[in-house]
Amino acid sequence: MTTLIDNPRLADQWHVVCEGADLAGGPVGVTLLRRHYVVWRAPAGDVVAAPDRCPHRESPLSLGHVTDGCLVCPYHGWTFGDGGRCVAVPSAQPGVPVPPKAHLAAIAVEERYGLVWLCPGTPAAKIPAMRWEDDPAYRRINSGVDEWSANTLRMTDNFLDISHFPYVHTGTFGIAANTQVPKFEIVPLDEDFAGYEYEVDVANDLGKSVSGLDAEVIKRRMTTGFALPFTVRSTIHYETGLDHIILLCSTPIDEARSYFTFVIWRNDDFTVPGEDVIAFDRAIGAEDKRMLERVPGALPLDNTATVSVQADRASVEWRRRLAASLAG
Ligand code: FES
Ligand SMILES: [Fe+2]
């Protein structure tokens, strides 16, 4: 059956598959849109990605190891360097050249915000800009990449949705009485993200070290928006002047499984350990994961296939734009 993830235009987008830090121990095998890739750090320090299949006898290269930045196949030791070029065939007699087909068909890869982004096709757009990345007042905290047994469309839909807060996030910041969602418009938030602005009262008991405020209930001014295909960004502004920005990245492994990672930027005084900040947001993510892993199947991209209300406007607009971009 042809599904959304078989759409070739999705392969022309950037997708997060791991963190740069994951490559320190050797090659990493990832699956994106049902295809397997090997990712490693080459001699010049650049990240290389290629199909996870040795051109010789098709061993998964991700089972190999990296020596001096070169990827060594675990089966017969063929060795691959910068850009996936085969630089050694150990069984060959001296002076015999490497067969031209021995080079790997490297795919587009970028390392940005501590994340490794792959584009198996021809990049049709750029990785969304996060203007806090180069601002010394902000620090970046990466969370690691998790695997969810959930459909990527459902995850992106969830991250754009605030009406689930009082039901799903009861263990972290959701307030049971706060169910009504104010009317909002979808506007450009900057060059890369479209979304909405709103104010929300949140429970603060678990988040005191994160917000820097003592009150039981605090107001957060927020924006939440999307960049196609599956990136969601929330900015949270506290009365103290603290900004907390979260980038949520979901990647289709296949129709039913996804990679999930989030990245945080904060202009705090850097005293709360990054791990503590991560722990709170991780707990929020775990609440979403618990819910989404119980929802079977893929979210239809066709907006008329599910019932939406005003509060779902961001997701409706995101799905409309995603469907248009994939239709060409
Ligand atoms: S299968 Fe990789 S070197 Fe033979
Ligand atoms: Fe949520």
mmCIF file of C-alpha atoms and ligand atoms in Angstrom:
data_model
loop_
_atom_site.group_PDB
_atom_site.id
_atom_site.type_symbol
_atom_site.label_atom_id
_atom_site.label_comp_id
_atom_site.label_asym_id
_atom_site.label_seq_id
_atom_site.Cartn_x
_atom_site.Cartn_y
_atom_site.Cartn_z
ATOM 1 C CA MET A 1 0.000 0.000 0.000
ATOM 2 C CA THR A 2 1.300 3.436 -0.873
ATOM 3 C CA THR A 3 1.322 5.674 2.158
ATOM 4 C CA LEU A 4 2.376 9.199 2.940
ATOM 5 C CA ILE A 5 5.925 8.172 3.726
ATOM 6 C CA ASP A 6 6.320 6.707 0.239
ATOM 7 C CA ASN A 7 5.732 10.174 -1.215
ATOM 8 C CA PRO A 8 9.039 11.009 -2.971
ATOM 9 C CA ARG A 9 8.744 14.672 -2.004
ATOM 10 C CA LEU A 10 9.155 13.726 1.644
ATOM 11 C CA ALA A 11 12.618 12.413 0.764
ATOM 12 C CA ASP A 12 13.493 15.939 -0.444
ATOM 13 C CA GLN A 13 13.085 17.309 3.105
ATOM 14 C CA TRP A 14 15.531 17.370 6.025
ATOM 15 C CA HIS A 15 14.902 14.837 8.799
ATOM 16 C CA VAL A 16 16.642 14.477 12.173
ATOM 17 C CA VAL A 17 17.960 10.938 12.708
ATOM 18 C CA CYS A 18 20.439 11.224 15.598
ATOM 19 C CA GLU A 19 22.679 13.630 17.483
ATOM 20 C CA GLY A 20 26.225 14.461 16.460
ATOM 21 C CA ALA A 21 27.280 13.206 19.898
ATOM 22 C CA ASP A 22 25.938 9.738 19.047
ATOM 23 C CA LEU A 23 28.715 9.342 16.466
ATOM 24 C CA ALA A 24 31.522 9.479 19.029
ATOM 25 C CA GLY A 25 31.398 5.709 19.556
ATOM 26 C CA GLY A 26 31.465 4.721 15.875
ATOM 27 C CA PRO A 27 28.975 4.368 13.032
ATOM 28 C CA VAL A 28 25.268 4.605 13.760
ATOM 29 C CA GLY A 29 22.534 2.800 11.835
ATOM 30 C CA VAL A 30 19.300 4.719 11.369
ATOM 31 C CA THR A 31 16.068 4.146 9.478
ATOM 32 C CA LEU A 32 14.362 6.976 7.651
ATOM 33 C CA LEU A 33 11.214 6.556 5.546
ATOM 34 C CA ARG A 34 11.732 2.779 5.786
ATOM 35 C CA ARG A 35 15.281 2.904 4.358
ATOM 36 C CA HIS A 36 18.404 2.061 6.341
ATOM 37 C CA TYR A 37 21.378 4.417 6.461
ATOM 38 C CA VAL A 38 24.759 4.427 8.128
ATOM 39 C CA VAL A 39 26.003 7.690 9.619
ATOM 40 C CA TRP A 40 29.564 8.352 10.786
ATOM 41 C CA ARG A 41 32.114 11.090 11.269
ATOM 42 C CA ALA A 42 34.756 11.109 8.516
ATOM 43 C CA PRO A 43 38.457 12.120 8.749
ATOM 44 C CA ALA A 44 37.824 15.823 8.143
ATOM 45 C CA GLY A 45 35.225 15.875 10.938
ATOM 46 C CA ASP A 46 32.260 16.041 8.584
ATOM 47 C CA VAL A 47 29.346 13.704 9.065
ATOM 48 C CA VAL A 48 28.772 11.246 6.213
ATOM 49 C CA ALA A 49 25.569 9.319 5.532
ATOM 50 C CA ALA A 50 25.042 6.529 3.004
ATOM 51 C CA PRO A 51 22.792 3.514 2.498
ATOM 52 C CA ASP A 52 23.609 0.971 5.204
ATOM 53 C CA ARG A 53 24.718 -1.659 2.716
ATOM 54 C CA CYS A 54 28.253 -2.453 1.682
ATOM 55 C CA PRO A 55 28.701 -2.451 -2.123
ATOM 56 C CA HIS A 56 30.731 -5.677 -1.829
ATOM 57 C CA ARG A 57 28.401 -8.268 -0.238
ATOM 58 C CA GLU A 58 25.769 -6.021 1.318
ATOM 59 C CA SER A 59 26.761 -6.248 4.959
ATOM 60 C CA PRO A 60 25.238 -3.515 7.113
ATOM 61 C CA LEU A 61 28.058 -0.995 7.408
ATOM 62 C CA SER A 62 26.654 0.268 10.701
ATOM 63 C CA LEU A 63 27.921 -2.995 12.256
ATOM 64 C CA GLY A 64 31.466 -1.960 11.367
ATOM 65 C CA HIS A 65 33.781 0.450 13.140
ATOM 66 C CA VAL A 66 35.525 3.753 12.488
ATOM 67 C CA THR A 67 39.322 3.887 12.390
ATOM 68 C CA ASP A 68 41.013 7.246 11.863
ATOM 69 C CA GLY A 69 37.676 8.593 10.635
ATOM 70 C CA CYS A 70 37.275 5.847 8.033
ATOM 71 C CA LEU A 71 34.373 3.427 8.155
ATOM 72 C CA VAL A 72 35.493 -0.215 8.027
ATOM 73 C CA CYS A 73 33.029 -2.878 6.861
ATOM 74 C CA PRO A 74 32.734 -5.728 9.388
ATOM 75 C CA TYR A 75 32.693 -8.443 6.688
ATOM 76 C CA HIS A 76 35.869 -8.062 4.543
ATOM 77 C CA GLY A 77 37.229 -4.761 5.783
ATOM 78 C CA TRP A 78 36.597 -2.518 2.798
ATOM 79 C CA THR A 79 37.195 0.974 4.105
ATOM 80 C CA PHE A 80 35.383 4.229 3.332
ATOM 81 C CA GLY A 81 36.637 7.771 3.882
ATOM 82 C CA ASP A 82 35.491 11.335 3.196
ATOM 83 C CA GLY A 83 32.248 11.505 1.235
ATOM 84 C CA GLY A 84 31.935 7.699 1.380
ATOM 85 C CA ARG A 85 34.808 7.057 -1.047
ATOM 86 C CA CYS A 86 36.228 3.546 -0.822
ATOM 87 C CA VAL A 87 39.861 4.049 0.145
ATOM 88 C CA ALA A 88 40.957 0.455 0.773
ATOM 89 C CA VAL A 89 40.110 -3.087 -0.349
ATOM 90 C CA PRO A 90 42.321 -5.219 1.931
ATOM 91 C CA SER A 91 42.112 -8.324 -0.277
ATOM 92 C CA ALA A 92 43.436 -6.494 -3.378
ATOM 93 C CA GLN A 93 46.989 -7.008 -4.661
ATOM 94 C CA PRO A 94 49.220 -3.902 -4.428
ATOM 95 C CA GLY A 95 48.591 -1.405 -7.205
ATOM 96 C CA VAL A 96 45.150 -2.722 -8.143
ATOM 97 C CA PRO A 97 42.764 0.240 -8.206
ATOM 98 C CA VAL A 98 39.574 0.362 -6.191
ATOM 99 C CA PRO A 99 36.571 -0.550 -8.402
ATOM 100 C CA PRO A 100 34.612 2.615 -9.237
ATOM 101 C CA LYS A 101 31.372 1.068 -7.966
ATOM 102 C CA ALA A 102 32.946 0.481 -4.557
ATOM 103 C CA HIS A 103 32.317 4.093 -3.526
ATOM 104 C CA LEU A 104 29.235 4.686 -1.396
ATOM 105 C CA ALA A 105 26.366 6.777 -2.731
ATOM 106 C CA ALA A 106 26.506 9.371 0.035
ATOM 107 C CA ILE A 107 23.318 11.323 0.737
ATOM 108 C CA ALA A 108 22.918 14.923 1.877
ATOM 109 C CA VAL A 109 23.642 15.404 5.563
ATOM 110 C CA GLU A 110 23.917 18.491 7.795
ATOM 111 C CA GLU A 111 24.867 18.838 11.434
ATOM 112 C CA ARG A 112 22.891 21.654 13.031
ATOM 113 C CA TYR A 113 21.894 22.400 16.652
ATOM 114 C CA GLY A 114 23.736 19.249 17.760
ATOM 115 C CA LEU A 115 21.445 17.207 15.502
ATOM 116 C CA VAL A 116 22.225 15.187 12.383
ATOM 117 C CA TRP A 117 19.756 15.943 9.577
ATOM 118 C CA LEU A 118 19.485 13.692 6.505
ATOM 119 C CA CYS A 119 17.894 14.419 3.141
ATOM 120 C CA PRO A 120 17.862 11.261 0.993
ATOM 121 C CA GLY A 121 16.637 13.152 -2.094
ATOM 122 C CA THR A 122 17.398 16.656 -3.327
ATOM 123 C CA PRO A 123 16.939 19.246 -0.570
ATOM 124 C CA ALA A 124 13.846 21.296 -1.437
ATOM 125 C CA ALA A 125 14.115 23.619 1.579
ATOM 126 C CA LYS A 126 16.633 24.612 4.200
ATOM 127 C CA ILE A 127 16.810 23.493 7.801
ATOM 128 C CA PRO A 128 14.724 25.983 9.826
ATOM 129 C CA ALA A 129 16.795 28.771 11.380
ATOM 130 C CA MET A 130 16.912 29.089 15.163
ATOM 131 C CA ARG A 131 18.151 32.610 15.834
ATOM 132 C CA TRP A 132 19.069 31.809 19.456
ATOM 133 C CA GLU A 133 21.799 29.390 18.362
ATOM 134 C CA ASP A 134 24.411 32.106 17.790
ATOM 135 C CA ASP A 135 23.316 34.402 20.656
ATOM 136 C CA PRO A 136 25.779 34.102 23.566
ATOM 137 C CA ALA A 137 23.002 34.998 26.056
ATOM 138 C CA TYR A 138 21.461 31.621 25.324
ATOM 139 C CA ARG A 139 22.693 28.110 25.974
ATOM 140 C CA ARG A 140 21.593 25.053 24.050
ATOM 141 C CA ILE A 141 20.642 21.797 25.723
ATOM 142 C CA ASN A 142 20.169 18.624 23.680
ATOM 143 C CA SER A 143 18.003 15.795 24.965
ATOM 144 C CA GLY A 144 19.074 12.693 23.047
ATOM 145 C CA VAL A 145 17.002 10.911 20.422
ATOM 146 C CA ASP A 146 14.210 8.595 21.518
ATOM 147 C CA GLU A 147 12.124 6.158 19.471
ATOM 148 C CA TRP A 148 8.342 6.324 19.765
ATOM 149 C CA SER A 149 5.901 3.684 18.540
ATOM 150 C CA ALA A 150 3.787 6.468 17.118
ATOM 151 C CA ASN A 151 2.981 7.913 13.731
ATOM 152 C CA THR A 152 4.959 11.085 12.929
ATOM 153 C CA LEU A 153 1.870 12.973 11.740
ATOM 154 C CA ARG A 154 0.179 12.305 15.055
ATOM 155 C CA MET A 155 3.227 13.588 16.913
ATOM 156 C CA THR A 156 3.456 16.839 14.968
ATOM 157 C CA ASP A 157 -0.301 17.330 15.369
ATOM 158 C CA ASN A 158 0.066 16.815 19.121
ATOM 159 C CA PHE A 159 2.932 19.298 19.492
ATOM 160 C CA LEU A 160 0.824 21.992 17.776
ATOM 161 C CA ASP A 161 -2.132 21.306 20.064
ATOM 162 C CA ILE A 162 -2.722 22.959 23.433
ATOM 163 C CA SER A 163 -6.213 21.633 24.156
ATOM 164 C CA HIS A 164 -4.746 18.353 25.422
ATOM 165 C CA PHE A 165 -2.721 20.068 28.176
ATOM 166 C CA PRO A 166 -5.320 19.727 30.987
ATOM 167 C CA TYR A 167 -5.904 16.056 30.149
ATOM 168 C CA VAL A 168 -2.528 14.657 29.147
ATOM 169 C CA HIS A 169 -0.147 16.850 31.146
ATOM 170 C CA THR A 170 -1.747 16.440 34.574
ATOM 171 C CA GLY A 171 1.534 15.139 35.992
ATOM 172 C CA THR A 172 3.584 18.155 34.911
ATOM 173 C CA PHE A 173 2.083 21.552 34.102
ATOM 174 C CA GLY A 174 -1.521 21.027 32.920
ATOM 175 C CA ILE A 175 -4.290 22.643 34.959
ATOM 176 C CA ALA A 176 -7.542 20.669 34.998
ATOM 177 C CA ALA A 177 -9.851 23.698 34.967
ATOM 178 C CA ASN A 178 -8.087 25.392 32.103
ATOM 179 C CA THR A 179 -9.762 23.682 29.158
ATOM 180 C CA GLN A 180 -10.879 26.563 26.956
ATOM 181 C CA VAL A 181 -8.535 27.616 24.194
ATOM 182 C CA PRO A 182 -8.628 31.277 23.168
ATOM 183 C CA LYS A 183 -9.387 32.104 19.564
ATOM 184 C CA PHE A 184 -6.157 32.575 17.677
ATOM 185 C CA GLU A 185 -4.944 33.233 14.168
ATOM 186 C CA ILE A 186 -2.141 31.498 12.301
ATOM 187 C CA VAL A 187 0.501 34.083 11.451
ATOM 188 C CA PRO A 188 4.113 33.998 10.264
ATOM 189 C CA LEU A 189 6.214 33.844 13.461
ATOM 190 C CA ASP A 190 9.404 34.445 11.494
ATOM 191 C CA GLU A 191 10.824 33.499 8.119
ATOM 192 C CA ASP A 192 10.605 29.761 8.725
ATOM 193 C CA PHE A 193 7.798 29.156 11.217
ATOM 194 C CA ALA A 194 4.048 29.829 11.066
ATOM 195 C CA GLY A 195 1.874 29.507 14.137
ATOM 196 C CA TYR A 196 0.067 31.345 16.898
ATOM 197 C CA GLU A 197 0.680 33.374 20.032
ATOM 198 C CA TYR A 198 -1.145 32.834 23.301
ATOM 199 C CA GLU A 199 -0.990 33.148 27.081
ATOM 200 C CA VAL A 200 -1.450 30.141 29.267
ATOM 201 C CA ASP A 201 -1.699 29.565 33.038
ATOM 202 C CA VAL A 202 0.412 26.602 34.034
ATOM 203 C CA ALA A 203 0.971 24.634 37.211
ATOM 204 C CA ASN A 204 4.432 25.478 38.477
ATOM 205 C CA ASP A 205 5.078 22.979 41.244
ATOM 206 C CA LEU A 206 7.308 20.690 39.210
ATOM 207 C CA GLY A 207 8.690 23.489 37.093
ATOM 208 C CA LYS A 208 9.968 25.919 39.723
ATOM 209 C CA SER A 209 13.588 25.295 38.953
ATOM 210 C CA VAL A 210 12.801 25.666 35.269
ATOM 211 C CA SER A 211 10.764 28.882 35.490
ATOM 212 C CA GLY A 212 12.749 30.524 38.307
ATOM 213 C CA LEU A 213 9.396 31.547 39.878
ATOM 214 C CA ASP A 214 7.867 30.453 43.190
ATOM 215 C CA ALA A 215 4.131 30.871 42.527
ATOM 216 C CA GLU A 216 1.882 27.798 42.302
ATOM 217 C CA VAL A 217 0.366 28.990 39.023
ATOM 218 C CA ILE A 218 2.251 31.154 36.565
ATOM 219 C CA LYS A 219 1.476 32.820 33.284
ATOM 220 C CA ARG A 220 3.532 31.966 30.252
ATOM 221 C CA ARG A 221 3.431 33.934 27.031
ATOM 222 C CA MET A 222 3.978 31.460 24.261
ATOM 223 C CA THR A 223 4.195 30.985 20.557
ATOM 224 C CA THR A 224 3.825 27.635 18.922
ATOM 225 C CA GLY A 225 4.450 27.077 15.255
ATOM 226 C CA PHE A 226 5.581 24.654 12.596
ATOM 227 C CA ALA A 227 8.075 24.398 9.764
ATOM 228 C CA LEU A 228 7.308 21.753 7.164
ATOM 229 C CA PRO A 229 7.352 18.884 7.247
ATOM 230 C CA PHE A 230 7.481 17.858 10.935
ATOM 231 C CA THR A 231 9.294 20.479 12.996
ATOM 232 C CA VAL A 232 7.464 22.287 15.786
ATOM 233 C CA ARG A 233 8.837 25.145 17.853
ATOM 234 C CA SER A 234 7.451 26.636 21.045
ATOM 235 C CA THR A 235 8.802 29.801 22.596
ATOM 236 C CA ILE A 236 7.938 30.431 26.232
ATOM 237 C CA HIS A 237 8.410 33.835 27.814
ATOM 238 C CA TYR A 238 8.218 34.199 31.607
ATOM 239 C CA GLU A 239 7.579 37.405 33.574
ATOM 240 C CA THR A 240 11.183 37.271 34.788
ATOM 241 C CA GLY A 241 12.465 37.845 31.250
ATOM 242 C CA LEU A 242 13.469 34.220 30.935
ATOM 243 C CA ASP A 243 12.972 32.767 27.467
ATOM 244 C CA HIS A 244 12.730 29.021 27.009
ATOM 245 C CA ILE A 245 12.633 27.826 23.419
ATOM 246 C CA ILE A 246 11.890 24.240 22.476
ATOM 247 C CA LEU A 247 12.439 22.698 19.071
ATOM 248 C CA LEU A 248 10.545 19.418 18.672
ATOM 249 C CA CYS A 249 11.677 17.165 15.845
ATOM 250 C CA SER A 250 9.775 14.075 14.727
ATOM 251 C CA THR A 251 11.059 11.782 11.990
ATOM 252 C CA PRO A 252 9.249 8.932 10.247
ATOM 253 C CA ILE A 253 11.138 5.656 10.667
ATOM 254 C CA ASP A 254 8.118 4.042 9.040
ATOM 255 C CA GLU A 255 4.365 4.535 9.231
ATOM 256 C CA ALA A 256 4.130 3.446 12.870
ATOM 257 C CA ARG A 257 7.464 4.465 14.432
ATOM 258 C CA SER A 258 9.275 7.771 14.751
ATOM 259 C CA TYR A 259 12.406 9.324 16.139
ATOM 260 C CA PHE A 260 11.754 12.093 18.620
ATOM 261 C CA THR A 261 14.145 14.636 20.000
ATOM 262 C CA PHE A 262 13.907 18.099 21.452
ATOM 263 C CA VAL A 263 16.401 20.902 21.787
ATOM 264 C CA ILE A 264 16.171 23.769 24.256
ATOM 265 C CA TRP A 265 17.638 27.259 24.190
ATOM 266 C CA ARG A 266 17.486 29.420 27.350
ATOM 267 C CA ASN A 267 18.762 32.831 28.345
ATOM 268 C CA ASP A 268 19.044 31.885 32.029
ATOM 269 C CA ASP A 269 22.088 32.370 34.244
ATOM 270 C CA PHE A 270 23.173 28.821 33.390
ATOM 271 C CA THR A 271 22.920 27.743 37.065
ATOM 272 C CA VAL A 272 20.149 25.166 36.733
ATOM 273 C CA PRO A 273 21.944 22.082 35.442
ATOM 274 C CA GLY A 274 20.941 21.253 31.881
ATOM 275 C CA GLU A 275 19.912 17.788 33.045
ATOM 276 C CA ASP A 276 17.301 19.304 35.398
ATOM 277 C CA VAL A 277 15.818 21.403 32.596
ATOM 278 C CA ILE A 278 15.740 18.342 30.376
ATOM 279 C CA ALA A 279 14.111 16.249 33.086
ATOM 280 C CA PHE A 280 11.031 18.496 33.211
ATOM 281 C CA ASP A 281 10.584 18.660 29.445
ATOM 282 C CA ARG A 282 11.298 14.956 29.179
ATOM 283 C CA ALA A 283 8.484 14.266 31.653
ATOM 284 C CA ILE A 284 6.152 16.357 29.487
ATOM 285 C CA GLY A 285 7.248 14.413 26.401
ATOM 286 C CA ALA A 286 6.670 11.111 28.206
ATOM 287 C CA GLU A 287 3.059 12.134 28.831
ATOM 288 C CA ASP A 288 2.565 12.812 25.112
ATOM 289 C CA LYS A 289 4.321 9.560 24.202
ATOM 290 C CA ARG A 290 2.068 7.534 26.530
ATOM 291 C CA MET A 291 -1.011 8.996 24.854
ATOM 292 C CA LEU A 292 0.199 8.775 21.246
ATOM 293 C CA GLU A 293 1.455 5.210 21.470
ATOM 294 C CA ARG A 294 -2.124 4.200 22.246
ATOM 295 C CA VAL A 295 -3.551 5.848 19.110
ATOM 296 C CA PRO A 296 -3.366 3.332 16.248
ATOM 297 C CA GLY A 297 -2.613 4.066 12.605
ATOM 298 C CA ALA A 298 -1.537 7.200 10.799
ATOM 299 C CA LEU A 299 -3.271 10.541 11.150
ATOM 300 C CA PRO A 300 -5.002 11.236 7.812
ATOM 301 C CA LEU A 301 -3.450 14.162 5.995
ATOM 302 C CA ASP A 302 -6.857 14.970 4.573
ATOM 303 C CA ASN A 303 -8.420 17.442 7.010
ATOM 304 C CA THR A 304 -11.937 16.286 6.156
ATOM 305 C CA ALA A 305 -11.203 12.775 7.444
ATOM 306 C CA THR A 306 -11.181 13.908 11.085
ATOM 307 C CA VAL A 307 -13.320 16.440 12.967
ATOM 308 C CA SER A 308 -11.563 19.641 14.018
ATOM 309 C CA VAL A 309 -12.629 22.718 15.983
ATOM 310 C CA GLN A 310 -11.239 26.236 16.306
ATOM 311 C CA ALA A 311 -8.674 25.068 18.896
ATOM 312 C CA ASP A 312 -7.180 22.721 16.282
ATOM 313 C CA ARG A 313 -6.527 25.479 13.826
ATOM 314 C CA ALA A 314 -2.735 25.204 13.868
ATOM 315 C CA SER A 315 -2.818 21.508 13.047
ATOM 316 C CA VAL A 316 -5.438 22.025 10.344
ATOM 317 C CA GLU A 317 -3.276 24.698 8.720
ATOM 318 C CA TRP A 318 -0.121 22.599 9.049
ATOM 319 C CA ARG A 319 -1.811 19.601 7.442
ATOM 320 C CA ARG A 320 -3.219 21.787 4.658
ATOM 321 C CA ARG A 321 0.242 23.171 3.851
ATOM 322 C CA LEU A 322 1.939 19.793 4.159
ATOM 323 C CA ALA A 323 -0.590 18.173 1.802
ATOM 324 C CA ALA A 324 -0.095 21.025 -0.689
ATOM 325 C CA SER A 325 3.694 20.756 -0.543
ATOM 326 C CA LEU A 326 3.637 16.997 -1.052
ATOM 327 C CA ALA A 327 1.175 17.278 -3.913
ATOM 328 C CA GLY A 328 3.548 19.692 -5.621
HETATM 329 S S1 FES B 1 30.561 -7.014 2.531
HETATM 330 FE FE1 FES B 1 31.628 -5.238 3.078
HETATM 331 S S2 FES B 1 33.664 -5.695 2.654
HETATM 332 FE FE2 FES B 1 32.582 -7.433 1.988
HETATM 333 FE FE FE B 2 1.743 17.625 24.906
#
